[in-house]
PDB file of N, CA and C in Angstrom:
ATOM      1  N   UNK A   1      49.857 -19.564 -20.562  1.00  0.00           N
ATOM      2  CA  UNK A   1      49.148 -19.315 -20.768  1.00  0.00           C
ATOM      3  C   UNK A   1      48.139 -20.385 -20.377  1.00  0.00           C
ATOM      4  N   UNK A   2      47.335 -20.001 -19.255  1.00  0.00           N
ATOM      5  CA  UNK A   2      46.118 -21.224 -18.305  1.00  0.00           C
ATOM      6  C   UNK A   2      44.989 -21.139 -20.046  1.00  0.00           C
ATOM      7  N   UNK A   3      44.444 -22.105 -20.214  1.00  0.00           N
ATOM      8  CA  UNK A   3      43.477 -21.981 -21.201  1.00  0.00           C
ATOM      9  C   UNK A   3      42.369 -21.674 -20.184  1.00  0.00           C
ATOM     10  N   UNK A   4      40.909 -20.726 -20.964  1.00  0.00           N
ATOM     11  CA  UNK A   4      40.046 -20.232 -20.500  1.00  0.00           C
ATOM     12  C   UNK A   4      39.397 -21.521 -19.946  1.00  0.00           C
ATOM     13  N   UNK A   5      38.315 -21.711 -18.861  1.00  0.00           N
ATOM     14  CA  UNK A   5      37.868 -22.717 -18.349  1.00  0.00           C
ATOM     15  C   UNK A   5      38.901 -23.971 -17.517  1.00  0.00           C
ATOM     16  N   UNK A   6      40.008 -23.948 -18.021  1.00  0.00           N
ATOM     17  CA  UNK A   6      40.941 -24.727 -17.239  1.00  0.00           C
ATOM     18  C   UNK A   6      40.903 -24.617 -15.515  1.00  0.00           C
ATOM     19  N   UNK A   7      41.011 -23.668 -15.170  1.00  0.00           N
ATOM     20  CA  UNK A   7      40.943 -23.649 -13.479  1.00  0.00           C
ATOM     21  C   UNK A   7      39.594 -23.977 -12.978  1.00  0.00           C
ATOM     22  N   UNK A   8      38.339 -23.205 -13.456  1.00  0.00           N
ATOM     23  CA  UNK A   8      37.329 -23.459 -12.964  1.00  0.00           C
ATOM     24  C   UNK A   8      36.889 -24.869 -13.234  1.00  0.00           C
ATOM     25  N   UNK A   9      37.229 -25.604 -14.210  1.00  0.00           N
ATOM     26  CA  UNK A   9      36.996 -27.217 -14.364  1.00  0.00           C
ATOM     27  C   UNK A   9      37.578 -27.861 -13.317  1.00  0.00           C
ATOM     28  N   UNK A  10      38.783 -27.738 -13.134  1.00  0.00           N
ATOM     29  CA  UNK A  10      40.058 -28.126 -11.891  1.00  0.00           C
ATOM     30  C   UNK A  10      38.903 -28.075 -10.330  1.00  0.00           C
ATOM     31  N   UNK A  11      38.979 -26.898 -10.411  1.00  0.00           N
ATOM     32  CA  UNK A  11      37.899 -26.091  -9.260  1.00  0.00           C
ATOM     33  C   UNK A  11      36.918 -27.017  -9.226  1.00  0.00           C
ATOM     34  N   UNK A  12      35.721 -26.793 -10.008  1.00  0.00           N
ATOM     35  CA  UNK A  12      34.674 -27.700  -9.629  1.00  0.00           C
ATOM     36  C   UNK A  12      34.735 -29.226  -9.520  1.00  0.00           C
ATOM     37  N   UNK A  13      36.143 -29.946  -9.720  1.00  0.00           N
ATOM     38  CA  UNK A  13      36.029 -31.059  -9.848  1.00  0.00           C
ATOM     39  C   UNK A  13      36.830 -31.411  -8.484  1.00  0.00           C
ATOM     40  N   UNK A  14      36.846 -30.456  -7.722  1.00  0.00           N
ATOM     41  CA  UNK A  14      37.728 -30.499  -5.991  1.00  0.00           C
ATOM     42  C   UNK A  14      38.663 -30.945  -6.485  1.00  0.00           C
ATOM     43  N   UNK A  15      40.119 -30.937  -7.120  1.00  0.00           N
ATOM     44  CA  UNK A  15      41.072 -31.568  -7.279  1.00  0.00           C
ATOM     45  C   UNK A  15      41.764 -30.922  -5.656  1.00  0.00           C
ATOM     46  N   UNK A  16      42.956 -31.730  -5.318  1.00  0.00           N
ATOM     47  CA  UNK A  16      43.761 -31.651  -4.091  1.00  0.00           C
ATOM     48  C   UNK A  16      44.462 -30.251  -4.462  1.00  0.00           C
ATOM     49  N   UNK A  17      44.947 -29.925  -5.539  1.00  0.00           N
ATOM     50  CA  UNK A  17      46.385 -28.730  -5.859  1.00  0.00           C
ATOM     51  C   UNK A  17      45.808 -28.356  -7.568  1.00  0.00           C
ATOM     52  N   UNK A  18      45.254 -26.784  -6.956  1.00  0.00           N
ATOM     53  CA  UNK A  18      45.456 -26.716  -8.717  1.00  0.00           C
ATOM     54  C   UNK A  18      46.660 -26.090  -9.307  1.00  0.00           C
ATOM     55  N   UNK A  19      47.527 -26.690  -9.725  1.00  0.00           N
ATOM     56  CA  UNK A  19      48.916 -26.616  -9.962  1.00  0.00           C
ATOM     57  C   UNK A  19      48.845 -25.357 -11.369  1.00  0.00           C
ATOM     58  N   UNK A  20      49.667 -24.223 -11.201  1.00  0.00           N
ATOM     59  CA  UNK A  20      50.134 -23.456 -12.019  1.00  0.00           C
ATOM     60  C   UNK A  20      48.891 -22.662 -12.367  1.00  0.00           C
ATOM     61  N   UNK A  21      48.278 -21.965 -11.757  1.00  0.00           N
ATOM     62  CA  UNK A  21      46.992 -21.288 -12.302  1.00  0.00           C
ATOM     63  C   UNK A  21      47.089 -20.322 -12.754  1.00  0.00           C
ATOM     64  N   UNK A  22      48.172 -19.707 -13.162  1.00  0.00           N
ATOM     65  CA  UNK A  22      48.357 -18.232 -13.743  1.00  0.00           C
ATOM     66  C   UNK A  22      47.792 -17.736 -13.668  1.00  0.00           C
ATOM     67  N   UNK A  23      47.102 -16.602 -14.228  1.00  0.00           N
ATOM     68  CA  UNK A  23      46.309 -15.381 -13.720  1.00  0.00           C
ATOM     69  C   UNK A  23      45.025 -16.160 -13.441  1.00  0.00           C
ATOM     70  N   UNK A  24      44.812 -16.731 -12.257  1.00  0.00           N
ATOM     71  CA  UNK A  24      43.740 -17.159 -11.682  1.00  0.00           C
ATOM     72  C   UNK A  24      42.742 -15.688 -11.393  1.00  0.00           C
ATOM     73  N   UNK A  25      41.496 -15.927 -11.437  1.00  0.00           N
ATOM     74  CA  UNK A  25      40.783 -14.447 -11.411  1.00  0.00           C
ATOM     75  C   UNK A  25      40.141 -14.368  -9.965  1.00  0.00           C
ATOM     76  N   UNK A  26      40.218 -14.103  -9.612  1.00  0.00           N
ATOM     77  CA  UNK A  26      39.333 -13.943  -7.947  1.00  0.00           C
ATOM     78  C   UNK A  26      38.419 -14.565  -7.537  1.00  0.00           C
ATOM     79  N   UNK A  27      37.309 -14.894  -8.458  1.00  0.00           N
ATOM     80  CA  UNK A  27      36.224 -15.101  -8.266  1.00  0.00           C
ATOM     81  C   UNK A  27      36.804 -16.742  -8.393  1.00  0.00           C
ATOM     82  N   UNK A  28      37.745 -17.536  -8.918  1.00  0.00           N
ATOM     83  CA  UNK A  28      38.091 -18.643  -9.484  1.00  0.00           C
ATOM     84  C   UNK A  28      38.828 -19.030  -7.907  1.00  0.00           C
ATOM     85  N   UNK A  29      39.737 -17.850  -7.438  1.00  0.00           N
ATOM     86  CA  UNK A  29      40.499 -18.033  -6.316  1.00  0.00           C
ATOM     87  C   UNK A  29      39.632 -18.147  -4.533  1.00  0.00           C
ATOM     88  N   UNK A  30      37.811 -17.504  -5.128  1.00  0.00           N
ATOM     89  CA  UNK A  30      36.934 -17.821  -4.035  1.00  0.00           C
ATOM     90  C   UNK A  30      36.399 -19.153  -4.611  1.00  0.00           C
ATOM     91  N   UNK A  31      36.178 -19.369  -5.597  1.00  0.00           N
ATOM     92  CA  UNK A  31      35.896 -20.960  -5.208  1.00  0.00           C
ATOM     93  C   UNK A  31      36.885 -22.003  -5.069  1.00  0.00           C
ATOM     94  N   UNK A  32      37.904 -21.719  -5.272  1.00  0.00           N
ATOM     95  CA  UNK A  32      38.635 -22.978  -4.543  1.00  0.00           C
ATOM     96  C   UNK A  32      38.843 -22.665  -3.234  1.00  0.00           C
ATOM     97  N   UNK A  33      38.593 -21.669  -2.594  1.00  0.00           N
ATOM     98  CA  UNK A  33      38.663 -21.265  -0.956  1.00  0.00           C
ATOM     99  C   UNK A  33      37.320 -22.446  -0.891  1.00  0.00           C
ATOM    100  N   UNK A  34      36.233 -22.318  -1.322  1.00  0.00           N
ATOM    101  CA  UNK A  34      35.128 -22.709  -1.150  1.00  0.00           C
ATOM    102  C   UNK A  34      34.784 -24.023  -1.157  1.00  0.00           C
ATOM    103  N   UNK A  35      35.671 -25.012  -2.062  1.00  0.00           N
ATOM    104  CA  UNK A  35      35.758 -26.238  -2.265  1.00  0.00           C
ATOM    105  C   UNK A  35      36.981 -26.504  -1.878  1.00  0.00           C
ATOM    106  N   UNK A  36      38.086 -25.651  -0.745  1.00  0.00           N
ATOM    107  CA  UNK A  36      38.634 -26.662  -0.595  1.00  0.00           C
ATOM    108  C   UNK A  36      39.991 -27.143  -1.597  1.00  0.00           C
ATOM    109  N   UNK A  37      40.416 -26.732  -2.533  1.00  0.00           N
ATOM    110  CA  UNK A  37      41.557 -26.465  -3.462  1.00  0.00           C
ATOM    111  C   UNK A  37      42.348 -26.084  -3.291  1.00  0.00           C
ATOM    112  N   UNK A  38      43.453 -26.606  -2.764  1.00  0.00           N
ATOM    113  CA  UNK A  38      44.928 -25.539  -2.382  1.00  0.00           C
ATOM    114  C   UNK A  38      45.596 -25.008  -4.141  1.00  0.00           C
ATOM    115  N   UNK A  39      45.730 -23.612  -3.899  1.00  0.00           N
ATOM    116  CA  UNK A  39      46.433 -23.218  -4.948  1.00  0.00           C
ATOM    117  C   UNK A  39      47.646 -23.192  -4.953  1.00  0.00           C
ATOM    118  N   UNK A  40      48.612 -23.261  -6.306  1.00  0.00           N
ATOM    119  CA  UNK A  40      49.720 -23.634  -6.179  1.00  0.00           C
ATOM    120  C   UNK A  40      51.085 -22.390  -6.486  1.00  0.00           C
ATOM    121  N   UNK A  41      51.787 -22.223  -5.555  1.00  0.00           N
ATOM    122  CA  UNK A  41      52.786 -21.716  -5.503  1.00  0.00           C
ATOM    123  C   UNK A  41      54.098 -22.770  -5.897  1.00  0.00           C
ATOM    124  N   UNK A  42      54.732 -22.355  -7.213  1.00  0.00           N
ATOM    125  CA  UNK A  42      55.730 -23.114  -7.966  1.00  0.00           C
ATOM    126  C   UNK A  42      57.231 -22.764  -8.456  1.00  0.00           C
ATOM    127  N   UNK A  43      58.142 -23.537  -7.871  1.00  0.00           N
ATOM    128  CA  UNK A  43      59.020 -22.958  -8.107  1.00  0.00           C
ATOM    129  C   UNK A  43      60.073 -23.374  -9.923  1.00  0.00           C
ATOM    130  N   UNK A  44      58.849 -23.773 -10.671  1.00  0.00           N
ATOM    131  CA  UNK A  44      59.019 -24.372 -11.952  1.00  0.00           C
ATOM    132  C   UNK A  44      59.358 -22.941 -12.733  1.00  0.00           C
ATOM    133  N   UNK A  45      60.900 -23.024 -13.140  1.00  0.00           N
ATOM    134  CA  UNK A  45      60.898 -22.044 -14.100  1.00  0.00           C
ATOM    135  C   UNK A  45      59.843 -21.267 -15.374  1.00  0.00           C
ATOM    136  N   UNK A  46      59.638 -20.351 -15.700  1.00  0.00           N
ATOM    137  CA  UNK A  46      58.737 -19.930 -16.093  1.00  0.00           C
ATOM    138  C   UNK A  46      56.623 -20.139 -15.328  1.00  0.00           C
ATOM    139  N   UNK A  47      56.381 -21.249 -15.119  1.00  0.00           N
ATOM    140  CA  UNK A  47      55.423 -21.362 -14.874  1.00  0.00           C
ATOM    141  C   UNK A  47      55.464 -20.611 -13.195  1.00  0.00           C
ATOM    142  N   UNK A  48      56.296 -20.028 -12.639  1.00  0.00           N
ATOM    143  CA  UNK A  48      56.412 -19.432 -11.639  1.00  0.00           C
ATOM    144  C   UNK A  48      56.458 -17.627 -11.696  1.00  0.00           C
ATOM    145  N   UNK A  49      56.375 -17.553 -12.918  1.00  0.00           N
ATOM    146  CA  UNK A  49      56.329 -16.199 -13.045  1.00  0.00           C
ATOM    147  C   UNK A  49      54.865 -15.606 -12.923  1.00  0.00           C
ATOM    148  N   UNK A  50      54.156 -16.232 -12.435  1.00  0.00           N
ATOM    149  CA  UNK A  50      53.018 -15.283 -12.110  1.00  0.00           C
ATOM    150  C   UNK A  50      52.020 -16.171 -10.243  1.00  0.00           C
ATOM    151  N   UNK A  51      53.554 -16.371  -9.623  1.00  0.00           N
ATOM    152  CA  UNK A  51      53.095 -16.386  -8.270  1.00  0.00           C
ATOM    153  C   UNK A  51      52.653 -15.591  -7.715  1.00  0.00           C
ATOM    154  N   UNK A  52      53.328 -14.280  -7.888  1.00  0.00           N
ATOM    155  CA  UNK A  52      52.491 -13.222  -6.734  1.00  0.00           C
ATOM    156  C   UNK A  52      51.108 -12.836  -7.071  1.00  0.00           C
ATOM    157  N   UNK A  53      50.747 -13.418  -8.263  1.00  0.00           N
ATOM    158  CA  UNK A  53      49.343 -12.896  -8.402  1.00  0.00           C
ATOM    159  C   UNK A  53      48.477 -14.239  -7.857  1.00  0.00           C
ATOM    160  N   UNK A  54      49.246 -15.042  -7.932  1.00  0.00           N
ATOM    161  CA  UNK A  54      48.336 -16.123  -7.196  1.00  0.00           C
ATOM    162  C   UNK A  54      48.428 -16.280  -5.868  1.00  0.00           C
ATOM    163  N   UNK A  55      49.228 -15.638  -4.936  1.00  0.00           N
ATOM    164  CA  UNK A  55      49.568 -15.263  -3.714  1.00  0.00           C
ATOM    165  C   UNK A  55      48.706 -14.325  -3.931  1.00  0.00           C
ATOM    166  N   UNK A  56      48.585 -12.996  -4.242  1.00  0.00           N
ATOM    167  CA  UNK A  56      47.573 -12.308  -3.846  1.00  0.00           C
ATOM    168  C   UNK A  56      46.558 -12.303  -3.895  1.00  0.00           C
ATOM    169  N   UNK A  57      45.872 -13.030  -5.294  1.00  0.00           N
ATOM    170  CA  UNK A  57      44.558 -13.626  -4.952  1.00  0.00           C
ATOM    171  C   UNK A  57      43.867 -14.788  -4.122  1.00  0.00           C
ATOM    172  N   UNK A  58      44.802 -15.759  -3.621  1.00  0.00           N
ATOM    173  CA  UNK A  58      44.423 -16.378  -2.370  1.00  0.00           C
ATOM    174  C   UNK A  58      44.658 -16.115  -1.454  1.00  0.00           C
ATOM    175  N   UNK A  59      44.876 -15.063  -1.254  1.00  0.00           N
ATOM    176  CA  UNK A  59      45.077 -14.277   0.037  1.00  0.00           C
ATOM    177  C   UNK A  59      43.762 -13.280  -0.280  1.00  0.00           C
ATOM    178  N   UNK A  60      43.310 -12.804  -0.943  1.00  0.00           N
ATOM    179  CA  UNK A  60      41.944 -11.998  -1.197  1.00  0.00           C
ATOM    180  C   UNK A  60      40.667 -12.738  -0.655  1.00  0.00           C
ATOM    181  N   UNK A  61      41.053 -13.924  -1.439  1.00  0.00           N
ATOM    182  CA  UNK A  61      39.806 -14.999  -1.454  1.00  0.00           C
ATOM    183  C   UNK A  61      39.698 -15.759  -0.206  1.00  0.00           C
ATOM    184  N   UNK A  62      40.866 -15.932   0.482  1.00  0.00           N
ATOM    185  CA  UNK A  62      41.078 -17.514   1.607  1.00  0.00           C
ATOM    186  C   UNK A  62      41.555 -18.673   1.201  1.00  0.00           C
ATOM    187  N   UNK A  63      42.076 -18.787  -0.050  1.00  0.00           N
ATOM    188  CA  UNK A  63      42.207 -19.948  -0.313  1.00  0.00           C
ATOM    189  C   UNK A  63      43.541 -20.564   0.253  1.00  0.00           C
ATOM    190  N   UNK A  64      44.012 -21.627  -0.107  1.00  0.00           N
ATOM    191  CA  UNK A  64      44.565 -22.115   0.911  1.00  0.00           C
ATOM    192  C   UNK A  64      46.222 -21.988  -0.320  1.00  0.00           C
ATOM    193  N   UNK A  65      47.199 -22.277   0.148  1.00  0.00           N
ATOM    194  CA  UNK A  65      48.422 -22.282  -0.783  1.00  0.00           C
ATOM    195  C   UNK A  65      49.247 -23.560  -0.182  1.00  0.00           C
ATOM    196  N   UNK A  66      50.039 -24.034  -1.540  1.00  0.00           N
ATOM    197  CA  UNK A  66      51.099 -25.006  -1.121  1.00  0.00           C
ATOM    198  C   UNK A  66      52.380 -24.528  -2.470  1.00  0.00           C
ATOM    199  N   UNK A  67      53.276 -25.322  -2.135  1.00  0.00           N
ATOM    200  CA  UNK A  67      54.549 -24.765  -2.979  1.00  0.00           C
ATOM    201  C   UNK A  67      54.910 -26.010  -3.885  1.00  0.00           C
ATOM    202  N   UNK A  68      55.222 -26.422  -4.781  1.00  0.00           N
ATOM    203  CA  UNK A  68      55.298 -27.654  -5.244  1.00  0.00           C
ATOM    204  C   UNK A  68      56.623 -26.927  -6.609  1.00  0.00           C
ATOM    205  N   UNK A  69      57.174 -28.421  -6.878  1.00  0.00           N
ATOM    206  CA  UNK A  69      58.221 -28.091  -7.536  1.00  0.00           C
ATOM    207  C   UNK A  69      57.913 -28.369  -9.170  1.00  0.00           C
ATOM    208  N   UNK A  70      56.991 -28.925  -9.587  1.00  0.00           N
ATOM    209  CA  UNK A  70      56.719 -29.552 -10.914  1.00  0.00           C
ATOM    210  C   UNK A  70      57.676 -29.971 -11.252  1.00  0.00           C
ATOM    211  N   UNK A  71      58.593 -30.764 -10.393  1.00  0.00           N
ATOM    212  CA  UNK A  71      59.618 -31.436 -11.320  1.00  0.00           C
ATOM    213  C   UNK A  71      59.973 -32.576 -12.275  1.00  0.00           C
ATOM    214  N   UNK A  72      60.593 -32.147 -13.179  1.00  0.00           N
ATOM    215  CA  UNK A  72      60.624 -33.009 -14.264  1.00  0.00           C
ATOM    216  C   UNK A  72      61.703 -34.167 -14.370  1.00  0.00           C
ATOM    217  N   UNK A  73      62.879 -33.372 -13.850  1.00  0.00           N
ATOM    218  CA  UNK A  73      64.356 -33.765 -13.540  1.00  0.00           C
ATOM    219  C   UNK A  73      64.703 -33.750 -12.066  1.00  0.00           C
ATOM    220  N   UNK A  74      66.183 -34.639 -11.957  1.00  0.00           N
ATOM    221  CA  UNK A  74      66.229 -34.200 -10.303  1.00  0.00           C
ATOM    222  C   UNK A  74      66.679 -32.666 -10.070  1.00  0.00           C
ATOM    223  N   UNK A  75      67.337 -31.969 -11.171  1.00  0.00           N
ATOM    224  CA  UNK A  75      67.609 -30.865 -11.384  1.00  0.00           C
ATOM    225  C   UNK A  75      66.510 -29.821 -10.849  1.00  0.00           C
ATOM    226  N   UNK A  76      65.066 -30.208 -11.108  1.00  0.00           N
ATOM    227  CA  UNK A  76      63.901 -29.414 -10.660  1.00  0.00           C
ATOM    228  C   UNK A  76      64.110 -29.244  -9.541  1.00  0.00           C
ATOM    229  N   UNK A  77      64.480 -30.018  -8.235  1.00  0.00           N
ATOM    230  CA  UNK A  77      64.137 -30.085  -6.721  1.00  0.00           C
ATOM    231  C   UNK A  77      64.968 -29.068  -5.665  1.00  0.00           C
ATOM    232  N   UNK A  78      64.283 -28.589  -4.845  1.00  0.00           N
ATOM    233  CA  UNK A  78      64.621 -27.532  -4.557  1.00  0.00           C
ATOM    234  C   UNK A  78      64.894 -27.603  -2.839  1.00  0.00           C
ATOM    235  N   UNK A  79      65.544 -26.983  -2.272  1.00  0.00           N
ATOM    236  CA  UNK A  79      65.772 -26.714  -0.921  1.00  0.00           C
ATOM    237  C   UNK A  79      64.835 -26.338  -0.197  1.00  0.00           C
ATOM    238  N   UNK A  80      64.620 -26.609   1.096  1.00  0.00           N
ATOM    239  CA  UNK A  80      63.429 -25.588   1.740  1.00  0.00           C
ATOM    240  C   UNK A  80      63.562 -24.277   2.240  1.00  0.00           C
ATOM    241  N   UNK A  81      65.302 -24.161   2.006  1.00  0.00           N
ATOM    242  CA  UNK A  81      65.691 -22.493   2.020  1.00  0.00           C
ATOM    243  C   UNK A  81      65.355 -21.982   0.674  1.00  0.00           C
ATOM    244  N   UNK A  82      65.521 -22.557  -0.214  1.00  0.00           N
ATOM    245  CA  UNK A  82      64.872 -22.139  -1.686  1.00  0.00           C
ATOM    246  C   UNK A  82      63.260 -21.806  -1.973  1.00  0.00           C
ATOM    247  N   UNK A  83      62.885 -22.693  -1.288  1.00  0.00           N
ATOM    248  CA  UNK A  83      61.100 -22.695  -1.492  1.00  0.00           C
ATOM    249  C   UNK A  83      60.878 -21.432  -0.468  1.00  0.00           C
ATOM    250  N   UNK A  84      61.443 -21.227   0.838  1.00  0.00           N
ATOM    251  CA  UNK A  84      61.158 -20.238   1.420  1.00  0.00           C
ATOM    252  C   UNK A  84      61.484 -18.836   0.756  1.00  0.00           C
ATOM    253  N   UNK A  85      62.350 -19.195   0.038  1.00  0.00           N
ATOM    254  CA  UNK A  85      62.946 -17.440  -1.116  1.00  0.00           C
ATOM    255  C   UNK A  85      61.655 -17.323  -1.845  1.00  0.00           C
ATOM    256  N   UNK A  86      61.303 -18.608  -2.541  1.00  0.00           N
ATOM    257  CA  UNK A  86      60.460 -18.528  -4.229  1.00  0.00           C
ATOM    258  C   UNK A  86      58.925 -17.903  -3.132  1.00  0.00           C
ATOM    259  N   UNK A  87      58.414 -18.231  -2.098  1.00  0.00           N
ATOM    260  CA  UNK A  87      57.385 -17.447  -1.565  1.00  0.00           C
ATOM    261  C   UNK A  87      57.550 -16.343  -0.978  1.00  0.00           C
ATOM    262  N   UNK A  88      58.658 -16.022  -0.322  1.00  0.00           N
ATOM    263  CA  UNK A  88      58.778 -15.063   0.144  1.00  0.00           C
ATOM    264  C   UNK A  88      58.666 -13.831  -1.037  1.00  0.00           C
ATOM    265  N   UNK A  89      59.237 -14.408  -2.569  1.00  0.00           N
ATOM    266  CA  UNK A  89      59.276 -13.440  -3.657  1.00  0.00           C
ATOM    267  C   UNK A  89      58.167 -13.238  -4.404  1.00  0.00           C
ATOM    268  N   UNK A  90      57.265 -14.333  -3.594  1.00  0.00           N
ATOM    269  CA  UNK A  90      55.612 -14.246  -3.999  1.00  0.00           C
ATOM    270  C   UNK A  90      54.971 -13.147  -4.111  1.00  0.00           C
ATOM    271  N   UNK A  91      55.972 -12.400  -2.533  1.00  0.00           N
ATOM    272  CA  UNK A  91      54.458 -11.622  -1.605  1.00  0.00           C
ATOM    273  C   UNK A  91      54.201 -11.896   0.081  1.00  0.00           C
ATOM    274  N   UNK A  92      54.825 -13.421   0.155  1.00  0.00           N
ATOM    275  CA  UNK A  92      54.165 -13.648   1.669  1.00  0.00           C
ATOM    276  C   UNK A  92      55.242 -13.699   2.878  1.00  0.00           C
ATOM    277  N   UNK A  93      54.688 -13.438   3.667  1.00  0.00           N
ATOM    278  CA  UNK A  93      55.157 -12.912   4.916  1.00  0.00           C
ATOM    279  C   UNK A  93      55.610 -14.585   5.816  1.00  0.00           C
ATOM    280  N   UNK A  94      56.163 -14.017   6.637  1.00  0.00           N
ATOM    281  CA  UNK A  94      56.630 -15.096   7.597  1.00  0.00           C
ATOM    282  C   UNK A  94      55.574 -16.263   7.928  1.00  0.00           C
ATOM    283  N   UNK A  95      54.741 -15.367   9.004  1.00  0.00           N
ATOM    284  CA  UNK A  95      53.470 -16.371   8.914  1.00  0.00           C
ATOM    285  C   UNK A  95      52.968 -17.198   7.994  1.00  0.00           C
ATOM    286  N   UNK A  96      52.496 -16.679   7.114  1.00  0.00           N
ATOM    287  CA  UNK A  96      52.196 -17.179   5.483  1.00  0.00           C
ATOM    288  C   UNK A  96      52.760 -18.333   4.895  1.00  0.00           C
ATOM    289  N   UNK A  97      54.398 -18.213   4.376  1.00  0.00           N
ATOM    290  CA  UNK A  97      55.041 -18.795   4.544  1.00  0.00           C
ATOM    291  C   UNK A  97      55.147 -20.403   5.715  1.00  0.00           C
ATOM    292  N   UNK A  98      55.050 -20.167   6.753  1.00  0.00           N
ATOM    293  CA  UNK A  98      54.864 -21.355   7.491  1.00  0.00           C
ATOM    294  C   UNK A  98      53.810 -22.257   7.350  1.00  0.00           C
ATOM    295  N   UNK A  99      52.593 -21.123   6.723  1.00  0.00           N
ATOM    296  CA  UNK A  99      51.629 -22.109   6.529  1.00  0.00           C
ATOM    297  C   UNK A  99      51.363 -22.632   5.338  1.00  0.00           C
ATOM    298  N   UNK A 100      52.294 -22.118   4.620  1.00  0.00           N
ATOM    299  CA  UNK A 100      52.177 -22.824   3.279  1.00  0.00           C
ATOM    300  C   UNK A 100      53.057 -24.053   3.603  1.00  0.00           C
ATOM    301  N   UNK A 101      53.577 -24.159   3.475  1.00  0.00           N
ATOM    302  CA  UNK A 101      54.657 -25.189   4.202  1.00  0.00           C
ATOM    303  C   UNK A 101      54.052 -26.295   4.550  1.00  0.00           C
ATOM    304  N   UNK A 102      53.274 -26.016   5.927  1.00  0.00           N
ATOM    305  CA  UNK A 102      52.482 -26.729   6.355  1.00  0.00           C
ATOM    306  C   UNK A 102      51.574 -27.207   5.384  1.00  0.00           C
ATOM    307  N   UNK A 103      51.008 -26.622   4.827  1.00  0.00           N
ATOM    308  CA  UNK A 103      49.572 -27.133   4.022  1.00  0.00           C
ATOM    309  C   UNK A 103      50.625 -28.266   2.538  1.00  0.00           C
ATOM    310  N   UNK A 104      51.981 -27.818   2.378  1.00  0.00           N
ATOM    311  CA  UNK A 104      52.381 -29.132   1.313  1.00  0.00           C
ATOM    312  C   UNK A 104      52.412 -30.478   2.212  1.00  0.00           C
ATOM    313  N   UNK A 105      53.059 -29.926   3.056  1.00  0.00           N
ATOM    314  CA  UNK A 105      53.322 -31.001   3.957  1.00  0.00           C
ATOM    315  C   UNK A 105      52.404 -31.984   4.245  1.00  0.00           C
ATOM    316  N   UNK A 106      50.860 -31.311   4.823  1.00  0.00           N
ATOM    317  CA  UNK A 106      50.225 -32.028   5.240  1.00  0.00           C
ATOM    318  C   UNK A 106      49.273 -32.964   3.515  1.00  0.00           C
ATOM    319  N   UNK A 107      49.680 -32.043   3.143  1.00  0.00           N
ATOM    320  CA  UNK A 107      48.967 -33.071   1.537  1.00  0.00           C
ATOM    321  C   UNK A 107      49.925 -34.023   0.588  1.00  0.00           C
ATOM    322  N   UNK A 108      51.242 -33.719   1.234  1.00  0.00           N
ATOM    323  CA  UNK A 108      52.365 -34.823   0.848  1.00  0.00           C
ATOM    324  C   UNK A 108      51.873 -36.056   1.529  1.00  0.00           C
ATOM    325  N   UNK A 109      51.629 -35.518   2.970  1.00  0.00           N
ATOM    326  CA  UNK A 109      51.055 -37.107   3.588  1.00  0.00           C
ATOM    327  C   UNK A 109      49.805 -37.791   3.320  1.00  0.00           C
ATOM    328  N   UNK A 110      49.049 -36.824   3.037  1.00  0.00           N
ATOM    329  CA  UNK A 110      47.775 -37.592   2.839  1.00  0.00           C
ATOM    330  C   UNK A 110      48.183 -38.136   1.079  1.00  0.00           C
ATOM    331  N   UNK A 111      48.865 -38.042   0.548  1.00  0.00           N
ATOM    332  CA  UNK A 111      49.168 -38.437  -1.006  1.00  0.00           C
ATOM    333  C   UNK A 111      49.722 -39.628  -0.335  1.00  0.00           C
ATOM    334  N   UNK A 112      50.827 -39.417   0.451  1.00  0.00           N
ATOM    335  CA  UNK A 112      51.560 -40.876   0.691  1.00  0.00           C
ATOM    336  C   UNK A 112      50.934 -42.251   1.358  1.00  0.00           C
ATOM    337  N   UNK A 113      49.845 -41.653   1.990  1.00  0.00           N
ATOM    338  CA  UNK A 113      48.744 -42.333   2.553  1.00  0.00           C
ATOM    339  C   UNK A 113      47.825 -43.106   1.814  1.00  0.00           C
ATOM    340  N   UNK A 114      47.447 -42.444   0.676  1.00  0.00           N
ATOM    341  CA  UNK A 114      47.142 -42.939  -0.264  1.00  0.00           C
ATOM    342  C   UNK A 114      47.738 -44.431  -1.341  1.00  0.00           C
ATOM    343  N   UNK A 115      49.152 -44.278  -1.228  1.00  0.00           N
ATOM    344  CA  UNK A 115      49.729 -44.912  -1.899  1.00  0.00           C
ATOM    345  C   UNK A 115      49.503 -46.747  -1.499  1.00  0.00           C
TER     346      UNK A 115
END
């Protein structure tokens, strides 16, 4: 579980991505939307258990979503097809899935340019 106050601190710091936010509150998701913080849908085992909740809170609050692998080793990497399956399993429709993939690619490009 996410320790109380952790999500709020990251959102207030205006991080690019709030990784595996767990059972994020509607208020936190709304603040993330306001601050331009993307919420993560993850393919990581264990962390992915709250994906549906995160997707629902983001949808209600208008927060952007990204998909991430939280890769610790090469076997954690996933294909685009698997990523789409995870997003579908989180309850997202075709249009929202396309938006999430676009958000993810845009942030990856921003990060690449920072290097």
